PDB file of C-alpha atoms in Angstrom:
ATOM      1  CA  UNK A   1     -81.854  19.993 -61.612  1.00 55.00           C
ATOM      2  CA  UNK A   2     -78.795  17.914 -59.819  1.00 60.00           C
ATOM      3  CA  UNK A   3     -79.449  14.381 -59.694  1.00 71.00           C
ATOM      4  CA  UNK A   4     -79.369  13.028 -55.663  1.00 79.00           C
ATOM      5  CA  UNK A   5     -76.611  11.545 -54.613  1.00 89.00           C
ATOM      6  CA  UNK A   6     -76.406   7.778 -54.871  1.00 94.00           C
ATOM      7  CA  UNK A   7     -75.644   7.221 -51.037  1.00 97.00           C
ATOM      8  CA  UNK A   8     -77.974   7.421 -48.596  1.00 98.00           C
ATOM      9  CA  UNK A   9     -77.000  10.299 -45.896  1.00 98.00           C
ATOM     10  CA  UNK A  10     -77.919  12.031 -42.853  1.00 98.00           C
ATOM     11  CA  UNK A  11     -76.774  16.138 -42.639  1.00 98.00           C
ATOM     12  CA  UNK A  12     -77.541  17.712 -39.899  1.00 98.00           C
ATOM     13  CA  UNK A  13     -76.116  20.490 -37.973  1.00 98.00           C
ATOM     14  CA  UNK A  14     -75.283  24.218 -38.615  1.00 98.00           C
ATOM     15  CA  UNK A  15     -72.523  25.074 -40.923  1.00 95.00           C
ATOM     16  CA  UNK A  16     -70.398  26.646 -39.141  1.00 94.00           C
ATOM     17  CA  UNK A  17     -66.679  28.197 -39.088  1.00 95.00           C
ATOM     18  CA  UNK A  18     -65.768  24.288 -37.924  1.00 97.00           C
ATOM     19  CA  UNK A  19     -64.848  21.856 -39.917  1.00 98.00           C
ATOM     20  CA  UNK A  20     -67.696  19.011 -40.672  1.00 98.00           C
ATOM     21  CA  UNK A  21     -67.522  15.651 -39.344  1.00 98.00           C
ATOM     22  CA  UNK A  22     -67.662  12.788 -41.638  1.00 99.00           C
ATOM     23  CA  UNK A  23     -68.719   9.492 -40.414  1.00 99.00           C
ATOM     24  CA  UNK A  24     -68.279   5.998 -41.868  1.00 99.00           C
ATOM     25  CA  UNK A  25     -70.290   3.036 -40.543  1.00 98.00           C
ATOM     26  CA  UNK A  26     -68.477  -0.698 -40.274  1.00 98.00           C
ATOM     27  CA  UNK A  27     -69.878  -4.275 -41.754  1.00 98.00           C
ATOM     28  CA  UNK A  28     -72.575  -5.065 -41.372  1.00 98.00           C
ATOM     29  CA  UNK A  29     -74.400  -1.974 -40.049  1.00 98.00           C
ATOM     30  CA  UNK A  30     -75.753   1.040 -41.717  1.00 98.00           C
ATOM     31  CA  UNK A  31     -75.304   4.972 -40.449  1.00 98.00           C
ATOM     32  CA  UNK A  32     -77.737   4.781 -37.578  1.00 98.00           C
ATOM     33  CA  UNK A  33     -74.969   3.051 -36.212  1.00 98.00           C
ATOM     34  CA  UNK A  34     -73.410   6.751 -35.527  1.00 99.00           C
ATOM     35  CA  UNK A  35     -76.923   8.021 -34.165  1.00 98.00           C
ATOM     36  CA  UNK A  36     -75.271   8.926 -30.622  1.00 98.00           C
ATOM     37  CA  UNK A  37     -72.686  11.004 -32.600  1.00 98.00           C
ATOM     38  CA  UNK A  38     -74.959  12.828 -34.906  1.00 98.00           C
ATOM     39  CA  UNK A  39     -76.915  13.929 -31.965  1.00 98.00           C
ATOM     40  CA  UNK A  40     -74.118  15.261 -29.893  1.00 98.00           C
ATOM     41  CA  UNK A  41     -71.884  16.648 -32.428  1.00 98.00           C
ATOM     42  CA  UNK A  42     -74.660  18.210 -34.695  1.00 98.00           C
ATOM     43  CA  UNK A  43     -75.668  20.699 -32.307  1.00 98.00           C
ATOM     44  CA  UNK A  44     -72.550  22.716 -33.540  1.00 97.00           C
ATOM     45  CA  UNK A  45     -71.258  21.595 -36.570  1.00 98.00           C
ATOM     46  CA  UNK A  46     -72.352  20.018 -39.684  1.00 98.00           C
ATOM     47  CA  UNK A  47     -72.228  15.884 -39.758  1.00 98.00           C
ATOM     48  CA  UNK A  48     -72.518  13.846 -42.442  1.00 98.00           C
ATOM     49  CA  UNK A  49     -72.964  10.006 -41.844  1.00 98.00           C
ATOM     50  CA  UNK A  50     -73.592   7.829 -45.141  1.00 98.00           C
ATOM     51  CA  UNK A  51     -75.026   4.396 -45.394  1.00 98.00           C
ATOM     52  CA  UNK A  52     -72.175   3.159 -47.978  1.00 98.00           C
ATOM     53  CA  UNK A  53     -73.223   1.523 -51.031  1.00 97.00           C
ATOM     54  CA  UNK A  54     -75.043  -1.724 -49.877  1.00 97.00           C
ATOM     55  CA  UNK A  55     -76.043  -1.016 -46.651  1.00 98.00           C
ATOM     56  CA  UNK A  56     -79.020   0.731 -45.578  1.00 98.00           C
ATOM     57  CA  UNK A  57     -80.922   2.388 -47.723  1.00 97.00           C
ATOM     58  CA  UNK A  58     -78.300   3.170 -49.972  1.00 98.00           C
ATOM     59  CA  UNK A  59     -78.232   1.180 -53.721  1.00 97.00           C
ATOM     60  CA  UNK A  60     -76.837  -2.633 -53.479  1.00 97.00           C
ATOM     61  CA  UNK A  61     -74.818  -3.708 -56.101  1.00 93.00           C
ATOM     62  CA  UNK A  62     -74.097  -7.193 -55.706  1.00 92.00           C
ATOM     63  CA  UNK A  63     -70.459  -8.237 -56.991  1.00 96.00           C
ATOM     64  CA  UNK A  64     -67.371  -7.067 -55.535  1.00 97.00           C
ATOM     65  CA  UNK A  65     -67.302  -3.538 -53.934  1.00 98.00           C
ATOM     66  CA  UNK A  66     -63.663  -2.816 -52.997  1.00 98.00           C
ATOM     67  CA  UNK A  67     -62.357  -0.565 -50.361  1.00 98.00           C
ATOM     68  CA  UNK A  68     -61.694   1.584 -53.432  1.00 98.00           C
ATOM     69  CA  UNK A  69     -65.578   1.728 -54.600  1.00 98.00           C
ATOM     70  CA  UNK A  70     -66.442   2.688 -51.221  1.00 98.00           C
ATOM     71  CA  UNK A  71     -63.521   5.658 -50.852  1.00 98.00           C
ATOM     72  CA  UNK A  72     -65.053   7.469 -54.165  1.00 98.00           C
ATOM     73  CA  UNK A  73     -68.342   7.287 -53.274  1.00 98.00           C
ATOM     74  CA  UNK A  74     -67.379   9.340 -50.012  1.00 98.00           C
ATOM     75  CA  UNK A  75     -65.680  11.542 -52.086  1.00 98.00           C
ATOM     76  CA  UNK A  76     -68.578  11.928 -54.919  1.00 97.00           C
ATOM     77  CA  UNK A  77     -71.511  12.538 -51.816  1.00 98.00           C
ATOM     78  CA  UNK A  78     -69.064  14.975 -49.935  1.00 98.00           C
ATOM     79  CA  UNK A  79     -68.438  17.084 -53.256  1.00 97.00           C
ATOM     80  CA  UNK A  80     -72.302  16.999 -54.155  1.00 97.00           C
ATOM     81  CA  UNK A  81     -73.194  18.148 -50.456  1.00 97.00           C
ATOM     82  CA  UNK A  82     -70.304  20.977 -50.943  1.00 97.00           C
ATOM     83  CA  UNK A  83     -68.166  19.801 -48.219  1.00 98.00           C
ATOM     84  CA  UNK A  84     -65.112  20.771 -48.864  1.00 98.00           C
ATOM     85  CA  UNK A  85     -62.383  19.877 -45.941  1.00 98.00           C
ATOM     86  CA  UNK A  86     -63.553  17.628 -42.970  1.00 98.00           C
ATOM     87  CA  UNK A  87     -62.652  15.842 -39.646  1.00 98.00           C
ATOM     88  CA  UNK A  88     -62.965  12.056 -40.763  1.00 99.00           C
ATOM     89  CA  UNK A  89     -63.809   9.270 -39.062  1.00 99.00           C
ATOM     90  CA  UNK A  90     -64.542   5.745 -39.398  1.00 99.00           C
ATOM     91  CA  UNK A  91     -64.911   2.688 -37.457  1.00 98.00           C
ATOM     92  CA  UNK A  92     -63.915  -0.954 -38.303  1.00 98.00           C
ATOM     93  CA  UNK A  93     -64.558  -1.696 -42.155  1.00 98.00           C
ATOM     94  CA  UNK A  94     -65.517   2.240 -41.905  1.00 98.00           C
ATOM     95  CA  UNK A  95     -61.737   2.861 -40.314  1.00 98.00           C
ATOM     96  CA  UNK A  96     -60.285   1.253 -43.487  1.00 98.00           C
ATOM     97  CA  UNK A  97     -62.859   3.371 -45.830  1.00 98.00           C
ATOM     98  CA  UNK A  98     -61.346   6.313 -43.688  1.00 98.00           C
ATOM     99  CA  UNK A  99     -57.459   5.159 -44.793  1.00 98.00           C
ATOM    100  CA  UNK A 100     -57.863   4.942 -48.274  1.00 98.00           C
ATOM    101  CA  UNK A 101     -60.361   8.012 -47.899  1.00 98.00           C
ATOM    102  CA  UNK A 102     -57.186   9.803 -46.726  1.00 98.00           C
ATOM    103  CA  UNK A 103     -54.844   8.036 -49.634  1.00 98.00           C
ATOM    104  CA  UNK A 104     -56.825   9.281 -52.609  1.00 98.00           C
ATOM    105  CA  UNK A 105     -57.718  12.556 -51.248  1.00 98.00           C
ATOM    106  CA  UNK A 106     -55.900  13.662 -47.794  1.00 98.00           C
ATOM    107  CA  UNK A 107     -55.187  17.425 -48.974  1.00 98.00           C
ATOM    108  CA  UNK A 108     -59.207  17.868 -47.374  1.00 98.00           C
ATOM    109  CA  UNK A 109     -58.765  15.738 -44.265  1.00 98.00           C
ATOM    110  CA  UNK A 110     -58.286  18.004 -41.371  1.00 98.00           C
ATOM    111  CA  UNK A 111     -58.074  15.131 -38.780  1.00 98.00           C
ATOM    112  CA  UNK A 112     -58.412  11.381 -38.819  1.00 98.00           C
ATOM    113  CA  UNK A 113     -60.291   9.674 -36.458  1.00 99.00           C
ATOM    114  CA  UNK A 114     -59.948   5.381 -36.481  1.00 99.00           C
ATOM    115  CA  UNK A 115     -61.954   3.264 -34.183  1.00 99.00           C
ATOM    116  CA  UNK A 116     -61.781  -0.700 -33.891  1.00 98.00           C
ATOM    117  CA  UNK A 117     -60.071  -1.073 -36.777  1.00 98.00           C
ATOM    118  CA  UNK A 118     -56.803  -2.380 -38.054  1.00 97.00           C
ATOM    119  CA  UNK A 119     -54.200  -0.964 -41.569  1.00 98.00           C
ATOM    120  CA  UNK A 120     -52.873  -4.345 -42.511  1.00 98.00           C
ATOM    121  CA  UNK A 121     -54.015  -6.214 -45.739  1.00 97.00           C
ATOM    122  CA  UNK A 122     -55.569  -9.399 -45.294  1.00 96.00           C
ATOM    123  CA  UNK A 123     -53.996 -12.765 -44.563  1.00 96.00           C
ATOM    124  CA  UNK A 124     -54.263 -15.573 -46.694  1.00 96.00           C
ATOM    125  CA  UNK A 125     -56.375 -17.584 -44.291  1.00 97.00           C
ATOM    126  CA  UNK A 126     -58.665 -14.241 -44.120  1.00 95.00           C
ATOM    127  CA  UNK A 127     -58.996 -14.123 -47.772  1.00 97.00           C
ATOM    128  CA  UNK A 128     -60.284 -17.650 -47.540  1.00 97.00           C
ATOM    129  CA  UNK A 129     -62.499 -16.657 -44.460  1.00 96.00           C
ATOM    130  CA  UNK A 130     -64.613 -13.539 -45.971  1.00 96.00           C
ATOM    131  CA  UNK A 131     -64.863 -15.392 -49.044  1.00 97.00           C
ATOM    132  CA  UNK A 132     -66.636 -18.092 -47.321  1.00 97.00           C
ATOM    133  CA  UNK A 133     -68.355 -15.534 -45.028  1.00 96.00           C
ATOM    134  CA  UNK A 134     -69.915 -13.990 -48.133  1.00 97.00           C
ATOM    135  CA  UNK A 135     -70.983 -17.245 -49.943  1.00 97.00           C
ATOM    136  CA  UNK A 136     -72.786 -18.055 -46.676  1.00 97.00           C
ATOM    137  CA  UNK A 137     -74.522 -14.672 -46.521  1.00 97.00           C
ATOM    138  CA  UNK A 138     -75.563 -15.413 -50.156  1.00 97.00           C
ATOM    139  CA  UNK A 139     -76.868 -18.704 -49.242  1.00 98.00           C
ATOM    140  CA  UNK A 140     -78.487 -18.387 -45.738  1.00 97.00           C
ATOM    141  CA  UNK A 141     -79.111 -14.535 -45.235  1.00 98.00           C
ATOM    142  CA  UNK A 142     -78.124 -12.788 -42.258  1.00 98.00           C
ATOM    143  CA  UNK A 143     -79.746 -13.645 -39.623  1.00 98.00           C
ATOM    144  CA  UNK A 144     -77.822 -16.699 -38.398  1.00 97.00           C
ATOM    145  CA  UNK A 145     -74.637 -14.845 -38.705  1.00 96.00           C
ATOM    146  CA  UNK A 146     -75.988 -12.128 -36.525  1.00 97.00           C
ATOM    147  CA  UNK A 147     -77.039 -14.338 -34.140  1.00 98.00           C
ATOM    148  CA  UNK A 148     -73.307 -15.361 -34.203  1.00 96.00           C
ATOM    149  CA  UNK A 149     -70.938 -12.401 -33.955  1.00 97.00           C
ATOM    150  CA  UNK A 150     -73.488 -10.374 -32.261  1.00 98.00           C
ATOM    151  CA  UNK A 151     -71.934 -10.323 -28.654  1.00 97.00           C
ATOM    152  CA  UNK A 152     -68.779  -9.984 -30.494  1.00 97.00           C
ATOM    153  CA  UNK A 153     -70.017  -6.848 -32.175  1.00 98.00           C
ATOM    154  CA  UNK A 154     -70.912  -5.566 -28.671  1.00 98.00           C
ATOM    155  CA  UNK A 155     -69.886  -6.902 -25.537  1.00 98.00           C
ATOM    156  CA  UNK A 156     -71.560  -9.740 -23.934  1.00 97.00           C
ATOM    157  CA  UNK A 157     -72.390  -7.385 -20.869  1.00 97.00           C
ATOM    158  CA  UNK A 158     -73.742  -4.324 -23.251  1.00 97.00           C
ATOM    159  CA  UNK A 159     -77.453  -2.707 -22.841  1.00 98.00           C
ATOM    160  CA  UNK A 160     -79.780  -4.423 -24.000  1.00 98.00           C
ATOM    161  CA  UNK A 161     -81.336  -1.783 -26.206  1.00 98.00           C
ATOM    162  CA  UNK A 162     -77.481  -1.436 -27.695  1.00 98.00           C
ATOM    163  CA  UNK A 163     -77.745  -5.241 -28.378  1.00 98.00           C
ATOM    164  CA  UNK A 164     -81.069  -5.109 -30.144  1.00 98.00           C
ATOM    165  CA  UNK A 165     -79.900  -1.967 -32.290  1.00 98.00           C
ATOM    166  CA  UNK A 166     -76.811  -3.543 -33.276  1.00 98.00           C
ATOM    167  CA  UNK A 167     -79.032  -7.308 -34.154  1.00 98.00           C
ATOM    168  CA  UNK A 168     -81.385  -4.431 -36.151  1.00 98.00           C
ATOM    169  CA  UNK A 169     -79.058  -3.479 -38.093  1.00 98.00           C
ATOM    170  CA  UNK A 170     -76.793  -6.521 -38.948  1.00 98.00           C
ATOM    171  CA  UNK A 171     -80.409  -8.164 -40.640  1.00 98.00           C
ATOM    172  CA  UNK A 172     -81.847  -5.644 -42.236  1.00 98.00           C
ATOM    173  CA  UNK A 173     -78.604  -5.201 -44.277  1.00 98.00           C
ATOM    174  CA  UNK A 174     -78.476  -6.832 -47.907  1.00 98.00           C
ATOM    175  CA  UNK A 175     -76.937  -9.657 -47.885  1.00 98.00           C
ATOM    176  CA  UNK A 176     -75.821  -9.275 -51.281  1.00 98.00           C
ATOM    177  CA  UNK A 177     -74.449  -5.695 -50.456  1.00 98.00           C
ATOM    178  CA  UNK A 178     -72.816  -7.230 -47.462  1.00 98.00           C
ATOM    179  CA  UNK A 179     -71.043  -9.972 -49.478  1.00 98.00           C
ATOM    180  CA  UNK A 180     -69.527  -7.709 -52.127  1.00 98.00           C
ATOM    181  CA  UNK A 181     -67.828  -5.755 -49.464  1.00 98.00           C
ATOM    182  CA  UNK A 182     -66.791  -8.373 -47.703  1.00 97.00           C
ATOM    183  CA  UNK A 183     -65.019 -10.053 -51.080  1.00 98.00           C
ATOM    184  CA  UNK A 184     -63.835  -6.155 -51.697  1.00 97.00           C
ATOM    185  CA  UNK A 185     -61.745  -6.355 -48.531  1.00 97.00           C
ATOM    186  CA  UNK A 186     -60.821  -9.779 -49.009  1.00 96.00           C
ATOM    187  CA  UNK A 187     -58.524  -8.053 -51.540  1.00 96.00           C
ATOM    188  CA  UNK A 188     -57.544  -4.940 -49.546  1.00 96.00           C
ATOM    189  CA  UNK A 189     -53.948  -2.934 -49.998  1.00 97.00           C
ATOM    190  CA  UNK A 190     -51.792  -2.306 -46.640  1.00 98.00           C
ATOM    191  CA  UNK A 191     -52.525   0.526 -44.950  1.00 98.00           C
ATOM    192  CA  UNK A 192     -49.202   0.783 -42.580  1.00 98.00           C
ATOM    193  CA  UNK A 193     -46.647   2.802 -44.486  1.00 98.00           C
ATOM    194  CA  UNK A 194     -49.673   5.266 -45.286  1.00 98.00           C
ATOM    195  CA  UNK A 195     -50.066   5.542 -41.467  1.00 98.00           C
ATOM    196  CA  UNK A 196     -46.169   6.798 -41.149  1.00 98.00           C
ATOM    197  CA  UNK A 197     -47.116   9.862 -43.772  1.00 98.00           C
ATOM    198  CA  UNK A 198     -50.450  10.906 -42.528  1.00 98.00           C
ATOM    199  CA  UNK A 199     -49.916  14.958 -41.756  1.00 98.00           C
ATOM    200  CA  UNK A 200     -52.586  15.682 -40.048  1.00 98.00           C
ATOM    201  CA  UNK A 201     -53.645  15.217 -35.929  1.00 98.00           C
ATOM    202  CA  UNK A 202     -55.192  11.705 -35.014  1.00 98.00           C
ATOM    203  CA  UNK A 203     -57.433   9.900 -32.864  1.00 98.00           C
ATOM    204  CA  UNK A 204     -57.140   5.928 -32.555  1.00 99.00           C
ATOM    205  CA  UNK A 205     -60.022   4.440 -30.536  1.00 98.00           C
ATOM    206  CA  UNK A 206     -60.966   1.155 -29.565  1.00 98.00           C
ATOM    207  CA  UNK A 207     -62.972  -0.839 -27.129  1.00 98.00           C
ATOM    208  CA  UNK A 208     -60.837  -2.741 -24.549  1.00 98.00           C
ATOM    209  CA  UNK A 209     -62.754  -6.240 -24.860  1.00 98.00           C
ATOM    210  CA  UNK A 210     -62.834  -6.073 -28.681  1.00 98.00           C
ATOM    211  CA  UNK A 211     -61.917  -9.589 -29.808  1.00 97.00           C
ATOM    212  CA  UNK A 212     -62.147  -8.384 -33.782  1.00 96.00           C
ATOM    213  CA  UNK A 213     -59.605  -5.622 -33.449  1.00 97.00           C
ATOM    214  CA  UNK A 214     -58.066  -5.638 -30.411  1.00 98.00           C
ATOM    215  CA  UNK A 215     -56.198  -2.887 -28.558  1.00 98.00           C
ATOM    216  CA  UNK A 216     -52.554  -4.128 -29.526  1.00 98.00           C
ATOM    217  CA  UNK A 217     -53.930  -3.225 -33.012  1.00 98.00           C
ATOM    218  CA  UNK A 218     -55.024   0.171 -31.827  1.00 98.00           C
ATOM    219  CA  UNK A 219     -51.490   0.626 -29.972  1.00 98.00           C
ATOM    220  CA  UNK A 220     -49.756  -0.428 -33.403  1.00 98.00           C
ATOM    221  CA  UNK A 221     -51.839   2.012 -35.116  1.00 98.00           C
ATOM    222  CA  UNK A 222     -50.984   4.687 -32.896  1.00 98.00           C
ATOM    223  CA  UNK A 223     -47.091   4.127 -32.937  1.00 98.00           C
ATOM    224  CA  UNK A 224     -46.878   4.579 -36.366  1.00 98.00           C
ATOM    225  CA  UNK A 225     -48.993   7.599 -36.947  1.00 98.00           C
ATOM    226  CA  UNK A 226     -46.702  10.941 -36.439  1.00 98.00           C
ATOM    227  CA  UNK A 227     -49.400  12.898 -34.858  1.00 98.00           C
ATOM    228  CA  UNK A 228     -52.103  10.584 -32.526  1.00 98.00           C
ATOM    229  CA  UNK A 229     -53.365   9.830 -29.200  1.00 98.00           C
ATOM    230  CA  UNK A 230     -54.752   6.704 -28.387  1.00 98.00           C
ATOM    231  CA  UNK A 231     -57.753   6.283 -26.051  1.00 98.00           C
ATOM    232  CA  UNK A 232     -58.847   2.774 -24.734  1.00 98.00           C
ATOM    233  CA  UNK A 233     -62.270   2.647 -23.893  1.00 98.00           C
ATOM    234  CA  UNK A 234     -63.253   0.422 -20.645  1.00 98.00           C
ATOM    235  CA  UNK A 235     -66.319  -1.905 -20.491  1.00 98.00           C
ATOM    236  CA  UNK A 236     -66.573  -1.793 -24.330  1.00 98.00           C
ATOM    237  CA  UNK A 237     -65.899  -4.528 -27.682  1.00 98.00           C
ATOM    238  CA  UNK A 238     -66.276  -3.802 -31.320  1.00 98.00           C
ATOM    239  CA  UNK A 239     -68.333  -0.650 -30.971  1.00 98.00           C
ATOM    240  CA  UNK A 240     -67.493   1.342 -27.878  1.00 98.00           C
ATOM    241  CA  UNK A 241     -69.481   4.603 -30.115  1.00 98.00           C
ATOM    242  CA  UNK A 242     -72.855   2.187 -29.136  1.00 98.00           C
ATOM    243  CA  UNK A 243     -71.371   0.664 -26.254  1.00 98.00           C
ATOM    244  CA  UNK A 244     -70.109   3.865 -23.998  1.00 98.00           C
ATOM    245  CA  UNK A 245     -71.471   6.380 -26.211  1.00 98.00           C
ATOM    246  CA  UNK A 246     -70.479   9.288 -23.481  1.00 98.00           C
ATOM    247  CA  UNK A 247     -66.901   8.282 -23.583  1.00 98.00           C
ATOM    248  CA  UNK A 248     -66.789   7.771 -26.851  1.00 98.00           C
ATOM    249  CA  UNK A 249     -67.634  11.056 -27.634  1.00 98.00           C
ATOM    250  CA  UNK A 250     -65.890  12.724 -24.679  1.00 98.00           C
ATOM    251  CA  UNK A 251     -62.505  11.625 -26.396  1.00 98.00           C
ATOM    252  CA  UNK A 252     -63.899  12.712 -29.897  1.00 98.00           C
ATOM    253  CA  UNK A 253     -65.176  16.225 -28.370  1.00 98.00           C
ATOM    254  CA  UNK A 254     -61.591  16.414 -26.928  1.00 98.00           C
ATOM    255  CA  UNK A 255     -59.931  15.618 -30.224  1.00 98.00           C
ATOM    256  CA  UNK A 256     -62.292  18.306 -32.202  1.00 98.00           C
ATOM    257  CA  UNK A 257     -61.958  20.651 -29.902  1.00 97.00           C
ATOM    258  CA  UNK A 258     -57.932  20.580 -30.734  1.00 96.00           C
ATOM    259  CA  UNK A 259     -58.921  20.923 -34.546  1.00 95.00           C
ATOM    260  CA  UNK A 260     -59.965  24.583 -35.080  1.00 77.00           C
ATOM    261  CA  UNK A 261     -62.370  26.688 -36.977  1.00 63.00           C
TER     262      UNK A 261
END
């Protein structure tokens, strides 16, 4: 008998003639972060949303995870599940997953979707930064840094139930799992010139009061990809999916809809 996979998933949805969507969470959440997607897209195609390796209720391996790590275990749960070619999308850390997703194996990648996120390697100053970010997590947990970045995350104006979700989901993650990913991005490669060379149709997304990636990165992002729209979403920050979840998906329906069978 075939061993499970090692990450933690949700598949739902009929397979159909259309191409599966593929859906990578951001730091420091888990895949119930996508739970307005899987309902609305599931109804007529298959979706697969992990919880990446440290999140969730996936395996934590404390250490360093880079982007890398992350990328092949995508790859290893998508050829277990039989999913051949997809419609990929990820959002914030999940948007850079999604990037070097499409680097090592962009021949399945039928479109790439990349919300709130941004291709360029990491300062020096941000090196410094998540490395200090993680030691804290190591030391204090994650509650106080929830507590922190929390209407960050999601806009100081969101729902209330959004807020809570989002607060759910930042503690119950590992903080040991959340510090090796956030010293496995400390290192990550530049994503730009792989932007210029992606082949296939794209959707940039991001919130217009996000403060972490803000829309100058999404309009950046956008420029240099040969075949994207951009869509701005009003009255949203870090996760307009959570945020506006009906516009969200109106401009990810749109973009699927242009991606056929």
């Amino acid at each position: 008998m075939a061993s499970p996979p090692f990450l933690a998933h949700e598949d739902k949805g009929p397979h159909s003639s259309l191409p599966p969507l593929v859906l990578v969470h951001g730091h420091p959440f888990d895949r119930t972060m996508w739970a307005p997607q899987i309902e609305t897209f599931s109804a007529e195609r298959r979706v697969v949303a992990p919880d990446l390796r440290g999140y969730g209720a996936s395996p934590v391996v404390p250490g360093v995870t880079p982007l890398s790590r992350f990328a092949e275990d995508v790859r290893e749960l998508l050829d277990t599940l039989g999913v051949d070619t997809f419609v990929l999308a990820g959002l914030s850390m999940g948007g850079q997953i999604a990037m070097e997703c499409y680097d090592r194996f962009g021949d399945r990648v039928r479109g790439l979707v990349l919300a709130d996120t941004f291709p360029a390697a990491e300062t020096s100053a941000g090196k410094i930064a998540r490395r200090e970010a993680a030691d804290r997590l190591l030391a204090e947990g994650m509650r106080g840094y929830a507590d922190e970045v929390l209407e960050k995350m999601v806009a100081p104006y969101a729902d209330p139930d959004v807020k809570a979700h989002v607060h759910r989901m930042m503690t119950a993650t590992s903080p040991e799992g959340a510090a090796a990913a956030l010293l496995g991005r400390a290192e990550r490669p530049d994503y730009r010139a792989l932007l210029t060379r992606v082949t296939v149709p794209a959707l940039v997304v991001v919130g217009a009061d996000d403060e972490f990636t803000p829309v100058s990165d999404a309009e950046a992002m956008h420029a240099a990809l040969p075949d994207s729209e951009l869509c701005v979403i009003p009255g949203a920050a870090h996760l307009p999916n959570l945020e506006r979840p009906a516009e969200f998906d109106a401009a990810l329906g749109r973009f699927l809809a242009g991606i056929g069978a």
